[in-house]
Amino acid sequence: MVTQIPVRSNPVRSNPVHSDPVRSAPLLGTAVRGTPDRNASAPHLSGLGLFTVLLGAALPLIDFFIVNVALPSIEHDLAAGPALLELVVGGYGVAYAVLLVLGGRVGDSLGRRRLFLLGMAAFGVTSLACGLAPNAWTLVAARVAQGAAAALMLPQVLATIQATTEGPRRARAMSLYGATGGLSMVAGQILGGVLVAADLAGTGWRAVFLVNVPVVLLGLILAVRTVPDTRAGRPAAVDVPGTLLLALSLISLLLPLTEGRAAGWPLWTWISLGVFPVAAVAFYYTERRADRKGLTPLVPPSLLRLESLRRGLVLVVPFSVGFGGFMFVLAVTLQQGLDMGPVAAGLALAPMAVAFFGASLAGPRLVTRFGSRIVTAGGVIQAVGLALLLATLRHGWPDLGPAALAPGIALAGLGQGFQLPVLVRLMLSDVPNDRAGAGSGVMITAQQSAVALGVATLGSLFLALVPTSGMRVAVSVALLVQLGLITLTVLLSLRLPRMR
C-alpha cells in the first residue's frame, strides 16, 4: 500500500492600532490607506486581468495535491520507495512555504508583474522537467524547483489585487481569490485522478505535470496584455538574516514531519524538530531588532500588530490544519478504504468543490448583512457536514459510493466556503499597499504551512491507526480530531470584529 503525506456595503472593521507605524484603512473591502504605489495612476485590474492572476494562483495550489493519486504509478514506473515518494510531495511543499514571504518582498521591490511573469514561466519549465524526469531523484529536484517557482508567482496575485482594486471590486476579487484557493486544493485531486485514468497518449502519471505547460503558455500571453505593473513606493533591501532564519524555522519543522514516518523517525528528524523552536525565537528577535533600528525586516512585527491580520492568522491556522488533514485522510480513505478508482474518488469530491464555490460567491452579500458572523456560521455548517460524513462512514462502511457521501462532503465544503474567502479579505484589509507583497506572503505562508502541518500530523495519526485498528476506526478518529479543530475555529471567530 502506498501512502503519502503532501505538504496543500458595510464590511468588517478592525480596531485601529495606535502607535503602530502601519496605518491603513479599517474597512474590509475598501481602499487601503498607506504609502501609495509608485504607479498609483496605473489602470485598474480588468476582468481578464483578474482571471489571469487567479489562474496563476490556482496552478501552485492544484499542484500541491495533484500528485496524490499519481504516486502509485510513479512508484512503479521510477522504482521509488516510500521515502522518495514523500520527497516528491514534501520537497515541493517545503520549498513553496519557505520562499513565499521572500517572493512577496522581491515583488514589492522589483515589480509584481515582472515577478508574476518570471514565476509563471519558471513554473512551466519546472513542470516540464517533472513530466520528463527519467528517475525519482530527478523528479524530486524538479519538484523542489517547481515549489520555488510557485513561491515567486503566488504572492504577486494578492498584492496585485490589493494595489489595483478598491471598494466593492476588491471585495469581489478577494472572494474569488478565496474561492480559487479552496477549489484548487479540491480540484487538484479530482484532476489528478482523471488524468491518471485517461493515460493521455500513454503519458500516465506524467500528464499531471505536463498539463501545466499549455496552461502556463496561455497565462503568460494573457499576463503580458492584461496585468498592470505595481510595486512598493519605498522598495526595501532583502533581509538576509531574517530570510535564512525563517527558512531554517520552516524547514526544521516541515521536513521531519513530512519525511519522518516514511523514514522511520531517525535521529536527524528529532534533532531537526529540536532546532525549530530555537530558530523560530531567533527569527522573532532578529526581526524585532531590525524593526527597532529602522531597517525593513522580512516580516515586520508592525504588520503582526494589525488586529485584523493577527486575529485572522490565529483563526486561519487551525482552519488550514484541519483542511489539509481532511483532504489527505479523505483521499486515502476513498481510494484505499472504499476501493474507489481515481475517477470515482474525484466525483466524490465534486460536491465539495461546487458548494465551496457557491458559498464563496455568496460571501460578499452575506458579509454585508451579517458581518464577520458568517465565519462563525460557516464553522457550524462545516461541523454539521463533518459529523454527517462521520456517521455515514461509521454505519455504511465499506459499501459506500459518491452519492452516499455527497451530503456530508457538500455541507463541509459549504461551511469552508463561508470561512476562507472572508478570512482572506479580513487579514489583508488593513495592510497598506506599500507592504502588500509582504502581507500576502505572510498570510499565504501561514496558510500553506498549516495545510502541510495538518497533513503531516493528522495524516500520521491516521496512518498509525490503520494497521492496528483498521481504516474505518482510523478515519473516524481523524475526523473527530478535525471536529475539535472546527470547534476551536468557531470559538476564535467570536472574537472577530462584530461589524455589519
Coordinates of N, CA and C in Angstrom, one line a residue, residues 178-378:
G178 N -10.4 33.7 -2.7 CA -10.7 32.6 -1.7 C -11.3 31.4 -2.3
A179 N -12.3 31.6 -3.2 CA -12.9 30.5 -3.9 C -11.9 29.8 -4.7
T180 N -11.0 30.5 -5.4 CA -9.9 29.8 -6.2 C -9.0 29.0 -5.3
G181 N -8.7 29.5 -4.2 CA -7.8 28.7 -3.3 C -8.4 27.4 -2.8
G182 N -9.6 27.5 -2.3 CA -10.3 26.2 -1.9 C -10.6 25.3 -3.0
L183 N -11.1 25.8 -4.1 CA -11.4 24.9 -5.2 C -10.1 24.3 -5.8
S184 N -9.0 25.0 -5.8 CA -7.8 24.4 -6.4 C -7.3 23.2 -5.6
M185 N -7.4 23.3 -4.3 CA -7.0 22.2 -3.5 C -7.8 20.9 -3.7
V186 N -9.2 21.1 -3.9 CA -10.0 20.0 -4.2 C -9.8 19.5 -5.6
A187 N -9.8 20.5 -6.6 CA -9.6 20.2 -8.0 C -8.3 19.5 -8.3
G188 N -7.3 19.7 -7.5 CA -6.0 19.0 -7.7 C -6.2 17.5 -7.7
Q189 N -6.9 17.0 -6.7 CA -7.1 15.6 -6.5 C -8.1 15.1 -7.6
I190 N -9.1 15.9 -7.9 CA -10.0 15.4 -9.0 C -9.3 15.3 -10.3
L191 N -8.6 16.4 -10.7 CA -7.9 16.4 -11.9 C -6.8 15.4 -12.0
G192 N -6.1 15.2 -10.9 CA -5.1 14.1 -10.9 C -5.7 12.8 -11.2
G193 N -6.8 12.5 -10.6 CA -7.5 11.2 -10.8 C -7.9 11.0 -12.3
V194 N -8.5 12.1 -12.9 CA -8.9 12.0 -14.2 C -7.8 11.8 -15.2
L195 N -6.7 12.5 -15.0 CA -5.5 12.5 -15.9 C -4.8 11.1 -15.8
V196 N -4.7 10.6 -14.6 CA -4.1 9.2 -14.5 C -4.9 8.2 -15.1
A197 N -6.2 8.3 -14.9 CA -7.1 7.3 -15.5 C -7.2 7.4 -17.0
A198 N -7.1 8.6 -17.5 CA -7.2 8.8 -19.0 C -5.9 8.3 -19.7
D199 N -4.8 8.4 -19.1 CA -3.5 7.9 -19.7 C -3.3 8.5 -21.1
L200 N -3.3 9.8 -21.1 CA -3.3 10.5 -22.4 C -2.0 10.2 -23.2
A201 N -2.2 9.7 -24.4 CA -1.0 9.3 -25.3 C 0.0 8.5 -24.5
G202 N -0.5 7.7 -23.6 CA 0.5 6.8 -22.9 C 1.4 7.5 -21.9
T203 N 1.0 8.8 -21.5 CA 1.9 9.5 -20.6 C 1.7 9.1 -19.1
G204 N 0.6 8.5 -18.8 CA 0.4 8.0 -17.4 C 0.4 9.2 -16.4
W205 N 1.2 8.9 -15.4 CA 1.4 9.9 -14.3 C 2.0 11.2 -14.8
R206 N 2.8 11.2 -15.9 CA 3.5 12.4 -16.3 C 2.5 13.5 -16.8
A207 N 1.3 13.1 -17.1 CA 0.3 14.1 -17.6 C -0.1 15.1 -16.5
V208 N 0.0 14.7 -15.2 CA -0.4 15.6 -14.1 C 0.6 16.8 -14.1
F209 N 1.8 16.6 -14.6 CA 2.8 17.8 -14.7 C 2.7 18.4 -16.1
L210 N 2.7 17.6 -17.1 CA 2.7 18.2 -18.5 C 1.5 19.0 -18.8
V211 N 0.4 18.8 -18.1 CA -0.8 19.6 -18.4 C -0.6 21.1 -18.0
N212 N 0.4 21.3 -17.1 CA 0.7 22.7 -16.8 C 1.3 23.6 -17.9
V213 N 2.0 22.9 -18.8 CA 2.7 23.6 -19.8 C 1.8 24.5 -20.7
P214 N 0.8 23.9 -21.4 CA -0.1 24.8 -22.2 C -0.8 25.8 -21.4
V215 N -1.2 25.5 -20.1 CA -1.9 26.5 -19.3 C -0.9 27.6 -19.0
V216 N 0.3 27.4 -18.7 CA 1.3 28.4 -18.4 C 1.5 29.3 -19.6
L217 N 1.6 28.7 -20.8 CA 1.7 29.5 -22.0 C 0.6 30.4 -22.2
L218 N -0.6 30.0 -22.0 CA -1.8 30.8 -22.1 C -1.7 31.9 -21.0
G219 N -1.4 31.6 -19.8 CA -1.3 32.6 -18.8 C -0.2 33.6 -19.0
L220 N 0.9 33.3 -19.6 CA 1.9 34.3 -20.0 C 1.4 35.3 -21.0
I221 N 0.7 34.7 -22.0 CA 0.2 35.6 -23.1 C -0.8 36.6 -22.5
L222 N -1.7 36.1 -21.6 CA -2.7 37.0 -21.0 C -2.0 38.0 -20.1
A223 N -1.0 37.5 -19.3 CA -0.4 38.4 -18.3 C 0.3 39.6 -19.0
V224 N 1.0 39.3 -20.1 CA 1.7 40.4 -20.8 C 0.7 41.5 -21.2
R225 N -0.5 41.1 -21.5 CA -1.5 42.0 -22.1 C -2.4 42.7 -21.0
T226 N -2.7 42.0 -19.9 CA -3.7 42.4 -19.0 C -3.3 42.7 -17.6
V227 N -2.2 42.3 -17.1 CA -1.8 42.5 -15.7 C -1.0 43.8 -15.6
P228 N -1.5 44.8 -14.9 CA -0.7 46.1 -14.7 C 0.5 45.8 -13.8
D229 N 1.5 46.6 -13.9 CA 2.7 46.5 -13.0 C 2.5 47.4 -11.8
T230 N 2.8 46.9 -10.7 CA 2.8 47.7 -9.4 C 4.0 47.3 -8.6
R231 N 4.4 48.2 -7.7 CA 5.5 47.9 -6.8 C 5.3 48.8 -5.6
A232 N 6.1 48.6 -4.6 CA 6.0 49.4 -3.4 C 6.6 50.7 -3.6
G233 N 6.1 51.8 -2.9 CA 6.6 53.1 -3.1 C 8.0 53.3 -2.5
R234 N 8.3 52.5 -1.5 CA 9.7 52.5 -0.9 C 10.3 51.1 -0.9
P235 N 10.8 50.7 -2.0 CA 11.4 49.3 -2.0 C 12.5 49.1 -1.0
A236 N 12.5 48.0 -0.4 CA 13.5 47.7 0.7 C 14.4 46.6 0.2
A237 N 15.6 46.6 0.8 CA 16.6 45.6 0.6 C 16.1 44.2 1.2
V238 N 16.6 43.2 0.6 CA 16.3 41.8 1.2 C 16.9 41.7 2.6
D239 N 16.1 41.2 3.5 CA 16.5 40.9 4.8 C 17.1 39.5 4.9
V240 N 18.5 39.5 4.7 CA 19.2 38.2 4.6 C 19.1 37.4 5.9
P241 N 19.4 38.0 7.1 CA 19.3 37.2 8.3 C 17.9 36.6 8.5
G242 N 16.9 37.5 8.3 CA 15.5 37.1 8.5 C 15.1 36.0 7.6
T243 N 15.5 36.1 6.3 CA 15.2 35.1 5.3 C 15.8 33.8 5.7
L244 N 17.1 33.8 6.1 CA 17.7 32.5 6.4 C 17.1 31.9 7.7
L245 N 16.7 32.7 8.7 CA 16.2 32.1 9.9 C 14.7 31.6 9.7
L246 N 14.0 32.3 8.8 CA 12.6 31.9 8.5 C 12.7 30.5 7.8
A247 N 13.6 30.5 6.8 CA 13.8 29.2 6.1 C 14.2 28.1 7.0
L248 N 15.1 28.3 7.9 CA 15.5 27.3 8.9 C 14.4 26.9 9.8
S249 N 13.6 27.8 10.2 CA 12.4 27.5 11.1 C 11.4 26.6 10.3
L250 N 11.1 27.0 9.1 CA 10.1 26.2 8.4 C 10.6 24.8 8.0
I251 N 11.9 24.8 7.5 CA 12.4 23.5 7.1 C 12.6 22.6 8.3
S252 N 13.0 23.1 9.4 CA 13.3 22.2 10.6 C 12.0 21.7 11.2
L253 N 10.8 22.3 10.9 CA 9.5 21.8 11.3 C 8.9 20.9 10.2
L254 N 8.8 21.4 9.0 CA 8.0 20.7 8.0 C 8.7 19.5 7.4
L255 N 10.1 19.6 7.3 CA 10.8 18.4 6.6 C 10.7 17.2 7.5
P256 N 11.0 17.2 8.8 CA 10.9 16.0 9.6 C 9.5 15.5 9.7
L257 N 8.5 16.4 9.8 CA 7.1 15.9 9.9 C 6.7 15.3 8.6
T258 N 7.2 15.7 7.5 CA 6.9 15.2 6.2 C 7.6 13.9 5.9
E259 N 8.8 13.8 6.3 CA 9.7 12.6 5.9 C 9.8 11.6 7.1
G260 N 9.4 12.0 8.3 CA 9.7 11.2 9.5 C 9.1 9.8 9.4
R261 N 7.8 9.8 9.1 CA 7.1 8.5 9.1 C 7.6 7.5 8.1
A262 N 7.9 8.0 6.9 CA 8.4 7.1 5.8 C 9.8 6.7 6.1
A263 N 10.6 7.5 6.8 CA 12.0 7.2 7.1 C 12.2 6.4 8.4
G264 N 11.1 6.2 9.1 CA 11.2 5.5 10.4 C 11.6 6.4 11.6
W265 N 11.5 7.7 11.5 CA 11.8 8.6 12.5 C 13.3 8.4 13.0
P266 N 14.2 8.6 12.1 CA 15.6 8.5 12.5 C 16.0 9.7 13.4
L267 N 17.3 9.7 13.9 CA 17.8 10.7 14.8 C 17.7 12.1 14.2
W268 N 18.0 12.3 12.9 CA 18.0 13.6 12.3 C 16.6 14.3 12.4
T269 N 15.5 13.5 12.4 CA 14.2 14.1 12.5 C 14.0 14.8 13.8
W270 N 14.4 14.1 14.9 CA 14.3 14.6 16.2 C 15.2 15.8 16.5
I271 N 16.4 15.8 16.0 CA 17.3 16.9 16.1 C 16.7 18.1 15.3
S272 N 16.1 17.9 14.2 CA 15.5 19.0 13.4 C 14.4 19.6 14.1
L273 N 13.5 18.8 14.7 CA 12.4 19.3 15.5 C 12.9 20.1 16.7
G274 N 14.0 19.7 17.3 CA 14.6 20.4 18.4 C 15.1 21.8 18.0
V275 N 15.6 21.9 16.7 CA 16.1 23.1 16.2 C 15.0 24.1 16.0
F276 N 13.8 23.7 15.7 CA 12.7 24.5 15.3 C 12.4 25.6 16.3
P277 N 12.1 25.3 17.6 CA 11.8 26.5 18.5 C 12.9 27.5 18.6
V278 N 14.2 27.0 18.6 CA 15.3 27.9 18.7 C 15.4 28.8 17.5
A279 N 15.2 28.3 16.3 CA 15.2 29.1 15.1 C 14.1 30.1 15.1
A280 N 12.9 29.6 15.5 CA 11.7 30.5 15.5 C 11.9 31.7 16.4
V281 N 12.4 31.4 17.6 CA 12.7 32.5 18.6 C 13.7 33.5 18.0
A282 N 14.8 32.9 17.5 CA 15.9 33.8 16.9 C 15.3 34.6 15.8
F283 N 14.4 34.0 15.0 CA 13.8 34.8 13.9 C 13.0 36.0 14.4
Y284 N 12.2 35.7 15.4 CA 11.4 36.8 16.0 C 12.2 37.9 16.5
Y285 N 13.2 37.6 17.3 CA 14.1 38.7 17.9 C 14.9 39.4 16.9
T286 N 15.3 38.7 15.8 CA 16.1 39.3 14.7 C 15.2 40.3 14.0
E287 N 14.0 39.9 13.7 CA 13.0 40.9 13.0 C 12.7 42.0 13.9
R288 N 12.5 41.8 15.2 CA 12.1 42.9 16.1 C 13.3 43.9 16.2
R289 N 14.5 43.4 16.3 CA 15.7 44.3 16.4 C 15.9 45.1 15.1
A290 N 15.6 44.5 14.0 CA 15.8 45.2 12.7 C 14.7 46.3 12.6
D291 N 13.5 46.0 13.1 CA 12.4 47.0 13.0 C 12.8 48.2 13.9
R292 N 13.3 47.9 15.1 CA 13.7 49.0 16.0 C 14.8 49.9 15.5
K293 N 15.7 49.3 14.7 CA 16.8 50.0 14.1 C 16.4 50.8 12.9
G294 N 15.1 50.7 12.5 CA 14.7 51.5 11.3 C 14.9 50.7 10.0
L295 N 15.4 49.5 10.1 CA 15.6 48.7 8.9 C 14.2 48.1 8.4
T296 N 14.2 47.3 7.4 CA 13.0 46.7 6.9 C 13.1 45.2 7.0
P297 N 12.6 44.6 8.0 CA 12.7 43.2 8.2 C 11.8 42.4 7.2
L298 N 12.1 41.1 7.0 CA 11.3 40.3 6.1 C 9.8 40.3 6.5
V299 N 9.6 40.0 7.8 CA 8.2 40.1 8.4 C 8.2 41.2 9.4
P300 N 7.8 42.4 9.1 CA 7.8 43.5 10.0 C 6.9 43.2 11.2
P301 N 7.4 43.2 12.4 CA 6.5 43.0 13.6 C 5.3 43.9 13.6
S302 N 5.5 45.1 13.0 CA 4.4 46.1 13.0 C 3.2 45.5 12.2
L303 N 3.4 44.7 11.2 CA 2.3 44.0 10.5 C 1.5 43.2 11.4
L304 N 2.2 42.4 12.2 CA 1.5 41.5 13.1 C 0.8 42.2 14.2
R305 N 1.1 43.5 14.4 CA 0.3 44.3 15.4 C -1.0 44.8 14.8
L306 N -1.2 44.6 13.5 CA -2.5 44.9 13.0 C -3.5 43.9 13.5
E307 N -4.6 44.4 14.1 CA -5.5 43.5 14.7 C -6.2 42.5 13.7
S308 N -6.5 43.1 12.5 CA -7.2 42.2 11.5 C -6.3 41.1 11.1
L309 N -5.0 41.4 10.8 CA -4.1 40.4 10.3 C -3.8 39.4 11.5
R310 N -3.6 39.9 12.7 CA -3.2 39.0 13.8 C -4.4 38.0 14.1
R311 N -5.6 38.6 14.3 CA -6.7 37.7 14.6 C -7.1 36.7 13.5
G312 N -6.9 37.2 12.2 CA -7.2 36.3 11.1 C -6.2 35.2 11.0
L313 N -4.9 35.5 11.3 CA -3.9 34.4 11.3 C -4.1 33.4 12.4
V314 N -4.5 33.8 13.6 CA -4.8 32.9 14.7 C -5.9 32.0 14.3
L315 N -6.9 32.4 13.5 CA -8.0 31.6 13.1 C -7.7 30.7 11.9
V316 N -7.0 31.3 10.9 CA -6.7 30.5 9.7 C -5.8 29.4 9.9
V317 N -4.9 29.4 10.9 CA -4.0 28.3 11.2 C -4.8 27.0 11.5
P318 N -5.6 27.0 12.6 CA -6.4 25.7 12.8 C -7.3 25.4 11.7
F319 N -7.9 26.3 11.0 CA -8.7 26.0 9.9 C -7.9 25.3 8.8
S320 N -6.7 25.8 8.5 CA -5.9 25.2 7.4 C -5.3 23.8 7.9
V321 N -5.0 23.7 9.2 CA -4.5 22.4 9.7 C -5.6 21.3 9.4
G322 N -6.8 21.7 9.8 CA -7.9 20.7 9.6 C -8.2 20.5 8.2
F323 N -8.2 21.5 7.3 CA -8.5 21.3 5.9 C -7.4 20.4 5.2
G324 N -6.2 20.7 5.5 CA -5.1 19.8 4.9 C -5.2 18.4 5.4
G325 N -5.4 18.2 6.7 CA -5.6 16.8 7.2 C -6.8 16.1 6.6
F326 N -7.9 16.9 6.5 CA -9.2 16.3 5.9 C -9.0 15.8 4.5
M327 N -8.3 16.7 3.7 CA -8.2 16.3 2.3 C -7.3 15.1 2.1
F328 N -6.2 15.0 2.9 CA -5.4 13.8 2.8 C -6.1 12.5 3.3
V329 N -6.7 12.6 4.5 CA -7.4 11.4 5.0 C -8.5 11.0 4.1
L330 N -9.3 11.9 3.5 CA -10.4 11.6 2.6 C -9.8 10.9 1.4
A331 N -8.7 11.4 0.8 CA -8.2 10.9 -0.4 C -7.8 9.4 -0.2
V332 N -7.1 9.1 0.9 CA -6.6 7.8 1.2 C -7.8 6.9 1.4
T333 N -8.8 7.4 2.2 CA -10.0 6.6 2.5 C -10.8 6.2 1.3
L334 N -11.0 7.2 0.4 CA -11.8 6.9 -0.8 C -11.1 5.8 -1.7
Q335 N -9.8 5.9 -1.9 CA -9.1 5.0 -2.8 C -8.7 3.7 -2.2
Q336 N -8.3 3.7 -0.9 CA -7.7 2.5 -0.4 C -8.7 1.9 0.6
G337 N -9.6 2.6 1.2 CA -10.6 2.1 2.2 C -11.9 1.7 1.5
L338 N -12.4 2.5 0.6 CA -13.6 2.2 -0.1 C -13.4 1.7 -1.5
D339 N -12.2 1.5 -1.9 CA -11.8 0.8 -3.2 C -12.4 1.6 -4.4
M340 N -12.4 2.9 -4.3 CA -12.8 3.7 -5.4 C -11.6 3.9 -6.4
G341 N -11.9 4.0 -7.7 CA -10.9 4.3 -8.6 C -10.6 5.8 -8.6
P342 N -9.6 6.3 -9.3 CA -9.3 7.7 -9.2 C -10.4 8.6 -9.7
V343 N -11.2 8.2 -10.8 CA -12.3 9.0 -11.3 C -13.4 9.0 -10.3
A344 N -13.8 7.9 -9.7 CA -14.8 7.8 -8.7 C -14.5 8.6 -7.5
A345 N -13.2 8.6 -7.1 CA -12.8 9.4 -5.9 C -12.9 10.9 -6.2
G346 N -12.6 11.3 -7.5 CA -12.8 12.7 -7.9 C -14.2 13.1 -7.8
L347 N -15.1 12.2 -8.3 CA -16.5 12.5 -8.3 C -17.1 12.7 -6.9
A348 N -16.5 11.9 -6.0 CA -16.9 12.0 -4.6 C -16.6 13.4 -4.0
L349 N -15.5 14.0 -4.5 CA -15.1 15.3 -4.0 C -15.8 16.5 -4.7
A350 N -16.5 16.2 -5.9 CA -17.1 17.2 -6.7 C -18.1 18.1 -5.9
P351 N -19.0 17.4 -5.1 CA -19.9 18.3 -4.3 C -19.3 19.3 -3.4
M352 N -18.1 18.9 -2.8 CA -17.4 19.9 -2.0 C -17.0 21.1 -2.8
A353 N -16.4 20.9 -4.0 CA -16.0 22.0 -4.9 C -17.1 22.9 -5.3
V354 N -18.3 22.3 -5.6 CA -19.4 23.1 -6.1 C -20.0 23.9 -4.9
A355 N -20.1 23.3 -3.7 CA -20.6 24.0 -2.6 C -19.6 25.1 -2.1
F356 N -18.4 24.8 -2.1 CA -17.4 25.8 -1.8 C -17.4 27.0 -2.7
F357 N -17.5 26.8 -4.0 CA -17.6 27.9 -4.9 C -18.8 28.7 -4.8
G358 N -20.0 28.1 -4.6 CA -21.2 28.8 -4.4 C -21.2 29.7 -3.1
A359 N -20.6 29.1 -2.0 CA -20.6 29.9 -0.8 C -19.6 31.1 -0.9
S360 N -18.5 30.9 -1.7 CA -17.6 32.0 -1.9 C -18.2 33.1 -2.6
L361 N -19.0 32.8 -3.6 CA -19.7 33.9 -4.4 C -20.7 34.6 -3.6
A362 N -21.4 33.9 -2.7 CA -22.4 34.5 -1.9 C -21.8 35.3 -0.7
G363 N -20.5 35.1 -0.4 CA -19.9 35.7 0.7 C -20.0 37.2 0.8
P364 N -19.7 38.0 -0.2 CA -19.8 39.4 -0.1 C -21.1 39.9 0.3
R365 N -22.2 39.4 -0.3 CA -23.6 39.8 0.1 C -23.9 39.4 1.6
L366 N -23.4 38.2 2.0 CA -23.7 37.8 3.3 C -22.9 38.6 4.4
V367 N -21.7 39.0 4.0 CA -20.9 39.8 4.9 C -21.6 41.2 5.1
T368 N -22.1 41.7 4.0 CA -22.8 43.0 4.1 C -24.0 42.9 5.1
R369 N -24.6 41.8 5.2 CA -25.8 41.6 6.0 C -25.5 41.2 7.4
F370 N -24.5 40.2 7.5 CA -24.3 39.5 8.8 C -22.9 39.8 9.4
G371 N -22.0 40.5 8.6 CA -20.7 40.8 9.1 C -19.8 39.6 9.3
S372 N -18.9 39.6 10.2 CA -18.0 38.5 10.4 C -18.6 37.3 11.0
R373 N -19.9 37.4 11.4 CA -20.6 36.2 12.0 C -20.8 35.2 10.9
I374 N -20.6 35.5 9.7 CA -20.7 34.5 8.6 C -19.6 33.5 8.8
V375 N -18.4 33.9 9.3 CA -17.4 32.9 9.6 C -17.8 31.9 10.7
T376 N -18.4 32.4 11.7 CA -18.9 31.5 12.8 C -20.0 30.5 12.2
A377 N -20.9 31.1 11.4 CA -21.9 30.2 10.8 C -21.3 29.2 9.9
G378 N -20.2 29.6 9.2 CA -19.6 28.6 8.3 C -18.9 27.5 9.1

